[in-house]
Amino acid sequence: MSTESQQIAQVLQGDREAFRGLVEAYQNTVVRVCRSILGDHGRAEDLAQETFVTAYRKMDQFDSSKGTFAVWLFTIARRACINASKKSVAIPITELPEQAGSPREMPDQHASRSETFQALDEALATLSEEHRRAFVFAEVEELPYAEIAQIEQIAVGTVKSRVSRAKHVLQGLLRTTFQELKGNGP
Amino acid sequence: MNSPNDPYADWLREKREQSAPSAFADEVMQAIAPASTHVSIPIPSRRLQLITFWAKAAMLVLAAVVGVGRYAVLLFCLLFS
């Protein structure tokens, strides 16, 4: 029996302190996922906390034959992020992601690394939530496509297409940035 | 796009290195802690105190007027002690 399975069994037997091990093992990942999906760090941390509290309360519903604990936890986090987005005021996206990366918005030739990162963060924020989640799970957390399909309850092919689309948009933005810098260069 | 000095790869690496706040696990453990089992004795409201006071006074007056002193006092003790 793995440590994780032991911890889950202990939690189910009423050992609350055993849950700390699970929180410590997954806290960085869950916080990262919520931050990347929502952007708002404060709210993302609240949602990550909510994810763990829900997981603790519903631990008896976890079925290891259906998937790993990580997949189950990410499914809860995903649902929490979707619910939070529904509650928050929707910001209409009037531009397509490609248009968001138009040269007028690109950092100038003295653009710092942080400005490039900020531009990429902004581009990530312009993606649809579905594409953003797929990208975060695949590229940031490096989860296998099959697990992402399980979390999102969609076909593996759809996951691949969403990730590919998101990467295309982000890398396209980056290419435009470099072309712009080259054009402005000496 | 995947060379070591690639900004896209750097950006991804930075995202992967982000971590939860140091007190995160403590906060979660606090959130799942059972509510306190301490039972406090409710303090009667001012209104209830006034009602009780006037009820006692009325009983004493009634007992004196009716002239069944000892029974009234017994009833008073039974009801309000």
PDB file of C-alpha atoms in Angstrom:
ATOM      1  CA  MET A   1       0.000   0.000   0.000  1.00  0.00           C
ATOM      2  CA  SER A   2       1.472   3.378  -0.996  1.00  0.00           C
ATOM      3  CA  THR A   3       1.891   6.222   1.494  1.00  0.00           C
ATOM      4  CA  GLU A   4      -0.854   8.112  -0.263  1.00  0.00           C
ATOM      5  CA  SER A   5      -3.282   5.178  -0.029  1.00  0.00           C
ATOM      6  CA  GLN A   6      -2.373   4.783   3.643  1.00  0.00           C
ATOM      7  CA  GLN A   7      -3.047   8.461   4.285  1.00  0.00           C
ATOM      8  CA  ILE A   8      -6.407   8.232   2.509  1.00  0.00           C
ATOM      9  CA  ALA A   9      -7.331   5.152   4.558  1.00  0.00           C
ATOM     10  CA  GLN A  10      -6.320   6.923   7.775  1.00  0.00           C
ATOM     11  CA  VAL A  11      -8.414   9.981   6.885  1.00  0.00           C
ATOM     12  CA  LEU A  12     -11.380   7.699   6.217  1.00  0.00           C
ATOM     13  CA  GLN A  13     -10.855   6.172   9.662  1.00  0.00           C
ATOM     14  CA  GLY A  14     -11.165   9.628  11.191  1.00  0.00           C
ATOM     15  CA  ASP A  15      -7.492  10.591  11.476  1.00  0.00           C
ATOM     16  CA  ARG A  16      -7.728  14.231  10.520  1.00  0.00           C
ATOM     17  CA  GLU A  17      -3.990  14.846  10.917  1.00  0.00           C
ATOM     18  CA  ALA A  18      -3.269  12.293   8.155  1.00  0.00           C
ATOM     19  CA  PHE A  19      -4.880  14.718   5.724  1.00  0.00           C
ATOM     20  CA  ARG A  20      -2.020  17.164   6.283  1.00  0.00           C
ATOM     21  CA  GLY A  21       0.291  14.837   4.349  1.00  0.00           C
ATOM     22  CA  LEU A  22      -2.037  14.914   1.360  1.00  0.00           C
ATOM     23  CA  VAL A  23      -2.359  18.703   1.535  1.00  0.00           C
ATOM     24  CA  GLU A  24       1.405  19.129   1.685  1.00  0.00           C
ATOM     25  CA  ALA A  25       1.880  16.766  -1.246  1.00  0.00           C
ATOM     26  CA  TYR A  26      -0.570  18.560  -3.536  1.00  0.00           C
ATOM     27  CA  GLN A  27      -0.805  22.145  -2.264  1.00  0.00           C
ATOM     28  CA  ASN A  28       1.674  23.610  -4.769  1.00  0.00           C
ATOM     29  CA  THR A  29       0.040  21.902  -7.728  1.00  0.00           C
ATOM     30  CA  VAL A  30      -3.517  22.815  -6.777  1.00  0.00           C
ATOM     31  CA  VAL A  31      -2.600  26.438  -5.984  1.00  0.00           C
ATOM     32  CA  ARG A  32      -0.705  26.701  -9.303  1.00  0.00           C
ATOM     33  CA  VAL A  33      -3.630  25.290 -11.269  1.00  0.00           C
ATOM     34  CA  CYS A  34      -6.104  27.687  -9.629  1.00  0.00           C
ATOM     35  CA  ARG A  35      -3.743  30.650 -10.112  1.00  0.00           C
ATOM     36  CA  SER A  36      -3.135  29.846 -13.759  1.00  0.00           C
ATOM     37  CA  ILE A  37      -6.813  29.310 -14.490  1.00  0.00           C
ATOM     38  CA  LEU A  38      -8.148  32.304 -12.546  1.00  0.00           C
ATOM     39  CA  GLY A  39      -5.237  34.720 -12.638  1.00  0.00           C
ATOM     40  CA  ASP A  40      -6.358  36.366  -9.384  1.00  0.00           C
ATOM     41  CA  HIS A  41      -3.882  35.030  -6.810  1.00  0.00           C
ATOM     42  CA  GLY A  42      -5.860  35.801  -3.661  1.00  0.00           C
ATOM     43  CA  ARG A  43      -9.016  34.206  -4.978  1.00  0.00           C
ATOM     44  CA  ALA A  44      -7.054  31.289  -6.419  1.00  0.00           C
ATOM     45  CA  GLU A  45      -5.624  30.473  -3.000  1.00  0.00           C
ATOM     46  CA  ASP A  46      -9.086  30.611  -1.444  1.00  0.00           C
ATOM     47  CA  LEU A  47     -10.324  28.214  -4.108  1.00  0.00           C
ATOM     48  CA  ALA A  48      -7.368  25.896  -3.599  1.00  0.00           C
ATOM     49  CA  GLN A  49      -8.211  25.815   0.099  1.00  0.00           C
ATOM     50  CA  GLU A  50     -11.864  25.179  -0.731  1.00  0.00           C
ATOM     51  CA  THR A  51     -10.728  22.305  -2.977  1.00  0.00           C
ATOM     52  CA  PHE A  52      -8.943  20.587  -0.092  1.00  0.00           C
ATOM     53  CA  VAL A  53     -11.821  21.148   2.330  1.00  0.00           C
ATOM     54  CA  THR A  54     -14.245  19.617  -0.199  1.00  0.00           C
ATOM     55  CA  ALA A  55     -11.857  16.712  -0.769  1.00  0.00           C
ATOM     56  CA  TYR A  56     -11.671  16.086   2.984  1.00  0.00           C
ATOM     57  CA  ARG A  57     -15.450  16.147   3.382  1.00  0.00           C
ATOM     58  CA  LYS A  58     -16.047  13.932   0.358  1.00  0.00           C
ATOM     59  CA  MET A  59     -13.141  11.579   0.891  1.00  0.00           C
ATOM     60  CA  ASP A  60     -15.528   8.629   1.191  1.00  0.00           C
ATOM     61  CA  GLN A  61     -16.564   9.267  -2.419  1.00  0.00           C
ATOM     62  CA  PHE A  62     -13.030   8.825  -3.755  1.00  0.00           C
ATOM     63  CA  ASP A  63     -12.797   5.615  -5.751  1.00  0.00           C
ATOM     64  CA  SER A  64      -9.232   4.608  -6.574  1.00  0.00           C
ATOM     65  CA  SER A  65     -10.485   2.198  -9.257  1.00  0.00           C
ATOM     66  CA  LYS A  66     -11.758   5.164 -11.287  1.00  0.00           C
ATOM     67  CA  GLY A  67      -8.550   7.200 -11.187  1.00  0.00           C
ATOM     68  CA  THR A  68      -5.727   8.550  -9.094  1.00  0.00           C
ATOM     69  CA  PHE A  69      -6.191  10.828  -6.099  1.00  0.00           C
ATOM     70  CA  ALA A  70      -4.527  13.637  -8.078  1.00  0.00           C
ATOM     71  CA  VAL A  71      -7.087  13.346 -10.879  1.00  0.00           C
ATOM     72  CA  TRP A  72      -9.935  13.353  -8.344  1.00  0.00           C
ATOM     73  CA  LEU A  73      -8.460  16.404  -6.606  1.00  0.00           C
ATOM     74  CA  PHE A  74      -7.991  18.276  -9.897  1.00  0.00           C
ATOM     75  CA  THR A  75     -11.591  17.469 -10.817  1.00  0.00           C
ATOM     76  CA  ILE A  76     -12.706  19.176  -7.601  1.00  0.00           C
ATOM     77  CA  ALA A  77     -10.370  22.132  -8.274  1.00  0.00           C
ATOM     78  CA  ARG A  78     -11.665  22.436 -11.842  1.00  0.00           C
ATOM     79  CA  ARG A  79     -15.284  22.528 -10.611  1.00  0.00           C
ATOM     80  CA  ALA A  80     -14.398  25.131  -7.962  1.00  0.00           C
ATOM     81  CA  CYS A  81     -12.735  27.331 -10.609  1.00  0.00           C
ATOM     82  CA  ILE A  82     -15.709  27.015 -12.984  1.00  0.00           C
ATOM     83  CA  ASN A  83     -18.149  27.931 -10.196  1.00  0.00           C
ATOM     84  CA  ALA A  84     -15.992  30.884  -9.157  1.00  0.00           C
ATOM     85  CA  SER A  85     -15.844  32.149 -12.737  1.00  0.00           C
ATOM     86  CA  LYS A  86     -19.622  31.934 -13.025  1.00  0.00           C
ATOM     87  CA  LYS A  87     -20.043  33.997  -9.864  1.00  0.00           C
ATOM     88  CA  SER A  88     -17.568  36.664 -10.898  1.00  0.00           C
ATOM     89  CA  VAL A  89     -18.397  39.408 -13.364  1.00  0.00           C
ATOM     90  CA  ALA A  90     -17.627  38.239 -16.869  1.00  0.00           C
ATOM     91  CA  ILE A  91     -15.148  40.402 -18.755  1.00  0.00           C
ATOM     92  CA  PRO A  92     -16.175  40.426 -22.402  1.00  0.00           C
ATOM     93  CA  ILE A  93     -13.365  39.509 -24.738  1.00  0.00           C
ATOM     94  CA  THR A  94     -13.776  41.745 -27.720  1.00  0.00           C
ATOM     95  CA  GLU A  95     -10.581  40.647 -29.458  1.00  0.00           C
ATOM     96  CA  LEU A  96      -9.452  37.265 -30.586  1.00  0.00           C
ATOM     97  CA  PRO A  97      -6.289  36.071 -28.825  1.00  0.00           C
ATOM     98  CA  GLU A  98      -4.266  36.561 -32.005  1.00  0.00           C
ATOM     99  CA  GLN A  99      -5.467  40.132 -32.218  1.00  0.00           C
ATOM    100  CA  ALA A 100      -4.615  40.671 -28.563  1.00  0.00           C
ATOM    101  CA  GLY A 101      -1.028  40.079 -29.554  1.00  0.00           C
ATOM    102  CA  SER A 102      -0.991  42.803 -32.180  1.00  0.00           C
ATOM    103  CA  PRO A 103       2.245  44.767 -32.551  1.00  0.00           C
ATOM    104  CA  ARG A 104       0.872  47.936 -30.881  1.00  0.00           C
ATOM    105  CA  GLU A 105       0.565  45.970 -27.654  1.00  0.00           C
ATOM    106  CA  MET A 106       3.951  44.358 -27.822  1.00  0.00           C
ATOM    107  CA  PRO A 107       6.723  45.453 -25.494  1.00  0.00           C
ATOM    108  CA  ASP A 108       9.300  47.711 -27.129  1.00  0.00           C
ATOM    109  CA  GLN A 109      12.870  46.722 -27.894  1.00  0.00           C
ATOM    110  CA  HIS A 110      13.845  47.375 -24.292  1.00  0.00           C
ATOM    111  CA  ALA A 111      11.155  45.008 -23.083  1.00  0.00           C
ATOM    112  CA  SER A 112      12.242  43.139 -20.038  1.00  0.00           C
ATOM    113  CA  ARG A 113      11.774  39.469 -19.340  1.00  0.00           C
ATOM    114  CA  SER A 114       8.979  40.281 -16.919  1.00  0.00           C
ATOM    115  CA  GLU A 115       7.152  42.260 -19.596  1.00  0.00           C
ATOM    116  CA  THR A 116       7.329  39.289 -21.944  1.00  0.00           C
ATOM    117  CA  PHE A 117       6.030  37.055 -19.166  1.00  0.00           C
ATOM    118  CA  GLN A 118       3.261  39.529 -18.480  1.00  0.00           C
ATOM    119  CA  ALA A 119       2.340  39.553 -22.162  1.00  0.00           C
ATOM    120  CA  LEU A 120       2.161  35.752 -22.092  1.00  0.00           C
ATOM    121  CA  ASP A 121       0.038  35.837 -18.917  1.00  0.00           C
ATOM    122  CA  GLU A 122      -2.307  38.300 -20.590  1.00  0.00           C
ATOM    123  CA  ALA A 123      -2.486  36.120 -23.684  1.00  0.00           C
ATOM    124  CA  LEU A 124      -3.263  33.111 -21.496  1.00  0.00           C
ATOM    125  CA  ALA A 125      -6.049  35.115 -19.867  1.00  0.00           C
ATOM    126  CA  THR A 126      -7.607  35.864 -23.254  1.00  0.00           C
ATOM    127  CA  LEU A 127      -8.003  32.154 -24.026  1.00  0.00           C
ATOM    128  CA  SER A 128     -11.341  30.536 -23.320  1.00  0.00           C
ATOM    129  CA  GLU A 129     -11.494  28.812 -19.952  1.00  0.00           C
ATOM    130  CA  GLU A 130     -11.584  25.386 -21.572  1.00  0.00           C
ATOM    131  CA  HIS A 131      -8.426  26.078 -23.558  1.00  0.00           C
ATOM    132  CA  ARG A 132      -6.728  27.667 -20.565  1.00  0.00           C
ATOM    133  CA  ARG A 133      -7.447  24.686 -18.322  1.00  0.00           C
ATOM    134  CA  ALA A 134      -6.254  22.214 -20.940  1.00  0.00           C
ATOM    135  CA  PHE A 135      -3.075  24.235 -21.425  1.00  0.00           C
ATOM    136  CA  VAL A 136      -2.383  24.542 -17.678  1.00  0.00           C
ATOM    137  CA  PHE A 137      -2.905  20.834 -17.019  1.00  0.00           C
ATOM    138  CA  ALA A 138      -0.825  19.755 -20.025  1.00  0.00           C
ATOM    139  CA  GLU A 139       1.945  22.337 -20.241  1.00  0.00           C
ATOM    140  CA  VAL A 140       2.345  23.658 -16.704  1.00  0.00           C
ATOM    141  CA  GLU A 141       1.475  20.550 -14.691  1.00  0.00           C
ATOM    142  CA  GLU A 142       2.590  18.141 -17.431  1.00  0.00           C
ATOM    143  CA  LEU A 143      -0.292  15.742 -16.843  1.00  0.00           C
ATOM    144  CA  PRO A 144      -0.827  13.003 -19.422  1.00  0.00           C
ATOM    145  CA  TYR A 145      -3.594  13.723 -21.952  1.00  0.00           C
ATOM    146  CA  ALA A 146      -5.568  10.706 -20.703  1.00  0.00           C
ATOM    147  CA  GLU A 147      -5.698  12.168 -17.181  1.00  0.00           C
ATOM    148  CA  ILE A 148      -6.712  15.592 -18.474  1.00  0.00           C
ATOM    149  CA  ALA A 149      -9.480  13.915 -20.479  1.00  0.00           C
ATOM    150  CA  GLN A 150     -10.639  12.260 -17.258  1.00  0.00           C
ATOM    151  CA  ILE A 151     -10.599  15.556 -15.329  1.00  0.00           C
ATOM    152  CA  GLU A 152     -12.394  17.452 -18.079  1.00  0.00           C
ATOM    153  CA  GLN A 153     -14.640  14.510 -18.989  1.00  0.00           C
ATOM    154  CA  ILE A 154     -13.902  14.892 -22.670  1.00  0.00           C
ATOM    155  CA  ALA A 155     -12.178  12.799 -25.339  1.00  0.00           C
ATOM    156  CA  VAL A 156      -8.383  12.659 -25.473  1.00  0.00           C
ATOM    157  CA  GLY A 157      -8.528  14.063 -29.007  1.00  0.00           C
ATOM    158  CA  THR A 158     -10.387  17.131 -27.752  1.00  0.00           C
ATOM    159  CA  VAL A 159      -7.740  17.671 -25.083  1.00  0.00           C
ATOM    160  CA  LYS A 160      -4.981  17.487 -27.702  1.00  0.00           C
ATOM    161  CA  SER A 161      -6.792  19.952 -29.915  1.00  0.00           C
ATOM    162  CA  ARG A 162      -7.378  22.420 -27.042  1.00  0.00           C
ATOM    163  CA  VAL A 163      -3.754  22.250 -25.920  1.00  0.00           C
ATOM    164  CA  SER A 164      -2.511  22.630 -29.457  1.00  0.00           C
ATOM    165  CA  ARG A 165      -4.762  25.640 -30.052  1.00  0.00           C
ATOM    166  CA  ALA A 166      -3.627  27.303 -26.809  1.00  0.00           C
ATOM    167  CA  LYS A 167       0.048  26.696 -27.605  1.00  0.00           C
ATOM    168  CA  HIS A 168      -0.453  28.021 -31.112  1.00  0.00           C
ATOM    169  CA  VAL A 169      -1.932  31.270 -29.773  1.00  0.00           C
ATOM    170  CA  LEU A 170       0.774  31.775 -27.137  1.00  0.00           C
ATOM    171  CA  GLN A 171       3.678  30.900 -29.385  1.00  0.00           C
ATOM    172  CA  GLY A 172       2.191  33.016 -32.157  1.00  0.00           C
ATOM    173  CA  LEU A 173       2.112  35.946 -29.767  1.00  0.00           C
ATOM    174  CA  LEU A 174       5.712  35.356 -28.830  1.00  0.00           C
ATOM    175  CA  ARG A 175       6.770  35.132 -32.488  1.00  0.00           C
ATOM    176  CA  THR A 176       5.035  38.445 -33.182  1.00  0.00           C
ATOM    177  CA  THR A 177       6.884  39.975 -30.236  1.00  0.00           C
ATOM    178  CA  PHE A 178      10.252  38.871 -31.578  1.00  0.00           C
ATOM    179  CA  GLN A 179       9.446  40.032 -35.110  1.00  0.00           C
ATOM    180  CA  GLU A 180       8.462  43.386 -33.696  1.00  0.00           C
ATOM    181  CA  LEU A 181      11.670  43.589 -31.683  1.00  0.00           C
ATOM    182  CA  LYS A 182      13.693  42.630 -34.760  1.00  0.00           C
ATOM    183  CA  GLY A 183      11.904  45.268 -36.803  1.00  0.00           C
ATOM    184  CA  ASN A 184      12.670  47.965 -34.225  1.00  0.00           C
ATOM    185  CA  GLY A 185      16.215  46.779 -33.697  1.00  0.00           C
ATOM    186  CA  PRO A 186      19.351  48.549 -34.976  1.00  0.00           C
TER     187      PRO A 186
ATOM    188  CA  MET B   1      10.595  27.087 -28.874  1.00  0.00           C
ATOM    189  CA  ASN B   2      12.098  24.715 -26.331  1.00  0.00           C
ATOM    190  CA  SER B   3      15.700  25.842 -26.116  1.00  0.00           C
ATOM    191  CA  PRO B   4      17.042  26.674 -22.628  1.00  0.00           C
ATOM    192  CA  ASN B   5      16.970  30.457 -23.309  1.00  0.00           C
ATOM    193  CA  ASP B   6      13.545  30.414 -24.848  1.00  0.00           C
ATOM    194  CA  PRO B   7      11.222  32.958 -23.120  1.00  0.00           C
ATOM    195  CA  TYR B   8       8.248  30.626 -23.597  1.00  0.00           C
ATOM    196  CA  ALA B   9      10.109  27.785 -21.857  1.00  0.00           C
ATOM    197  CA  ASP B  10      11.313  30.219 -19.168  1.00  0.00           C
ATOM    198  CA  TRP B  11       7.770  31.426 -18.605  1.00  0.00           C
ATOM    199  CA  LEU B  12       6.544  27.838 -18.279  1.00  0.00           C
ATOM    200  CA  ARG B  13       9.404  26.996 -15.925  1.00  0.00           C
ATOM    201  CA  GLU B  14       8.542  29.981 -13.753  1.00  0.00           C
ATOM    202  CA  LYS B  15       4.904  28.865 -13.626  1.00  0.00           C
ATOM    203  CA  ARG B  16       5.929  25.318 -12.660  1.00  0.00           C
ATOM    204  CA  GLU B  17       8.097  26.655  -9.835  1.00  0.00           C
ATOM    205  CA  GLN B  18       5.313  28.651  -8.197  1.00  0.00           C
ATOM    206  CA  SER B  19       4.362  27.330  -4.802  1.00  0.00           C
ATOM    207  CA  ALA B  20       1.607  27.675  -2.245  1.00  0.00           C
ATOM    208  CA  PRO B  21       1.969  30.175   0.610  1.00  0.00           C
ATOM    209  CA  SER B  22       3.894  28.771   3.593  1.00  0.00           C
ATOM    210  CA  ALA B  23       0.869  28.711   5.913  1.00  0.00           C
ATOM    211  CA  PHE B  24      -1.402  27.063   3.338  1.00  0.00           C
ATOM    212  CA  ALA B  25      -1.512  23.587   4.926  1.00  0.00           C
ATOM    213  CA  ASP B  26      -2.137  25.075   8.383  1.00  0.00           C
ATOM    214  CA  GLU B  27      -5.033  27.104   7.032  1.00  0.00           C
ATOM    215  CA  VAL B  28      -6.565  24.018   5.412  1.00  0.00           C
ATOM    216  CA  MET B  29      -6.165  22.018   8.624  1.00  0.00           C
ATOM    217  CA  GLN B  30      -7.799  24.862  10.540  1.00  0.00           C
ATOM    218  CA  ALA B  31     -10.687  24.932   8.046  1.00  0.00           C
ATOM    219  CA  ILE B  32     -11.377  21.217   8.483  1.00  0.00           C
ATOM    220  CA  ALA B  33     -11.077  21.314  12.280  1.00  0.00           C
ATOM    221  CA  PRO B  34     -14.351  20.422  13.997  1.00  0.00           C
ATOM    222  CA  ALA B  35     -16.248  23.277  15.568  1.00  0.00           C
ATOM    223  CA  SER B  36     -15.589  23.865  19.277  1.00  0.00           C
ATOM    224  CA  THR B  37     -17.619  21.621  21.621  1.00  0.00           C
ATOM    225  CA  HIS B  38     -17.632  24.188  24.421  1.00  0.00           C
ATOM    226  CA  VAL B  39     -21.218  24.999  25.412  1.00  0.00           C
ATOM    227  CA  SER B  40     -21.746  28.445  26.788  1.00  0.00           C
ATOM    228  CA  ILE B  41     -24.592  29.236  29.128  1.00  0.00           C
ATOM    229  CA  PRO B  42     -26.896  31.684  27.414  1.00  0.00           C
ATOM    230  CA  ILE B  43     -27.214  35.022  29.136  1.00  0.00           C
ATOM    231  CA  PRO B  44     -30.892  35.953  29.504  1.00  0.00           C
ATOM    232  CA  SER B  45     -31.892  38.979  27.564  1.00  0.00           C
ATOM    233  CA  ARG B  46     -32.757  42.216  29.303  1.00  0.00           C
ATOM    234  CA  ARG B  47     -36.372  41.819  28.224  1.00  0.00           C
ATOM    235  CA  LEU B  48     -36.619  38.338  29.754  1.00  0.00           C
ATOM    236  CA  GLN B  49     -35.068  39.580  32.975  1.00  0.00           C
ATOM    237  CA  LEU B  50     -37.685  42.343  33.237  1.00  0.00           C
ATOM    238  CA  ILE B  51     -40.553  39.945  32.553  1.00  0.00           C
ATOM    239  CA  THR B  52     -39.287  37.573  35.250  1.00  0.00           C
ATOM    240  CA  PHE B  53     -38.885  40.410  37.751  1.00  0.00           C
ATOM    241  CA  TRP B  54     -42.398  41.706  37.238  1.00  0.00           C
ATOM    242  CA  ALA B  55     -43.886  38.210  37.296  1.00  0.00           C
ATOM    243  CA  LYS B  56     -42.265  37.567  40.687  1.00  0.00           C
ATOM    244  CA  ALA B  57     -43.481  40.905  42.004  1.00  0.00           C
ATOM    245  CA  ALA B  58     -47.006  40.226  40.758  1.00  0.00           C
ATOM    246  CA  MET B  59     -47.047  36.811  42.430  1.00  0.00           C
ATOM    247  CA  LEU B  60     -45.977  38.296  45.770  1.00  0.00           C
ATOM    248  CA  VAL B  61     -48.582  41.033  45.582  1.00  0.00           C
ATOM    249  CA  LEU B  62     -51.240  38.520  44.595  1.00  0.00           C
ATOM    250  CA  ALA B  63     -50.281  36.218  47.487  1.00  0.00           C
ATOM    251  CA  ALA B  64     -50.454  39.097  49.958  1.00  0.00           C
ATOM    252  CA  VAL B  65     -53.826  40.314  48.648  1.00  0.00           C
ATOM    253  CA  VAL B  66     -55.469  36.900  48.506  1.00  0.00           C
ATOM    254  CA  GLY B  67     -54.110  36.039  51.948  1.00  0.00           C
ATOM    255  CA  VAL B  68     -52.949  32.566  51.278  1.00  0.00           C
ATOM    256  CA  GLY B  69     -49.445  33.462  52.298  1.00  0.00           C
ATOM    257  CA  ARG B  70     -47.805  30.141  52.875  1.00  0.00           C
ATOM    258  CA  TYR B  71     -49.330  28.474  49.769  1.00  0.00           C
ATOM    259  CA  ALA B  72     -48.459  31.444  47.607  1.00  0.00           C
ATOM    260  CA  VAL B  73     -44.880  31.421  48.836  1.00  0.00           C
ATOM    261  CA  LEU B  74     -44.708  27.671  48.126  1.00  0.00           C
ATOM    262  CA  LEU B  75     -46.109  28.210  44.630  1.00  0.00           C
ATOM    263  CA  PHE B  76     -43.674  31.085  44.116  1.00  0.00           C
ATOM    264  CA  CYS B  77     -40.767  28.863  45.122  1.00  0.00           C
ATOM    265  CA  LEU B  78     -41.927  26.051  42.872  1.00  0.00           C
ATOM    266  CA  LEU B  79     -42.310  28.291  39.866  1.00  0.00           C
ATOM    267  CA  PHE B  80     -39.287  30.539  40.162  1.00  0.00           C
ATOM    268  CA  SER B  81     -36.610  28.807  42.186  1.00  0.00           C
TER     269      SER B  81
END
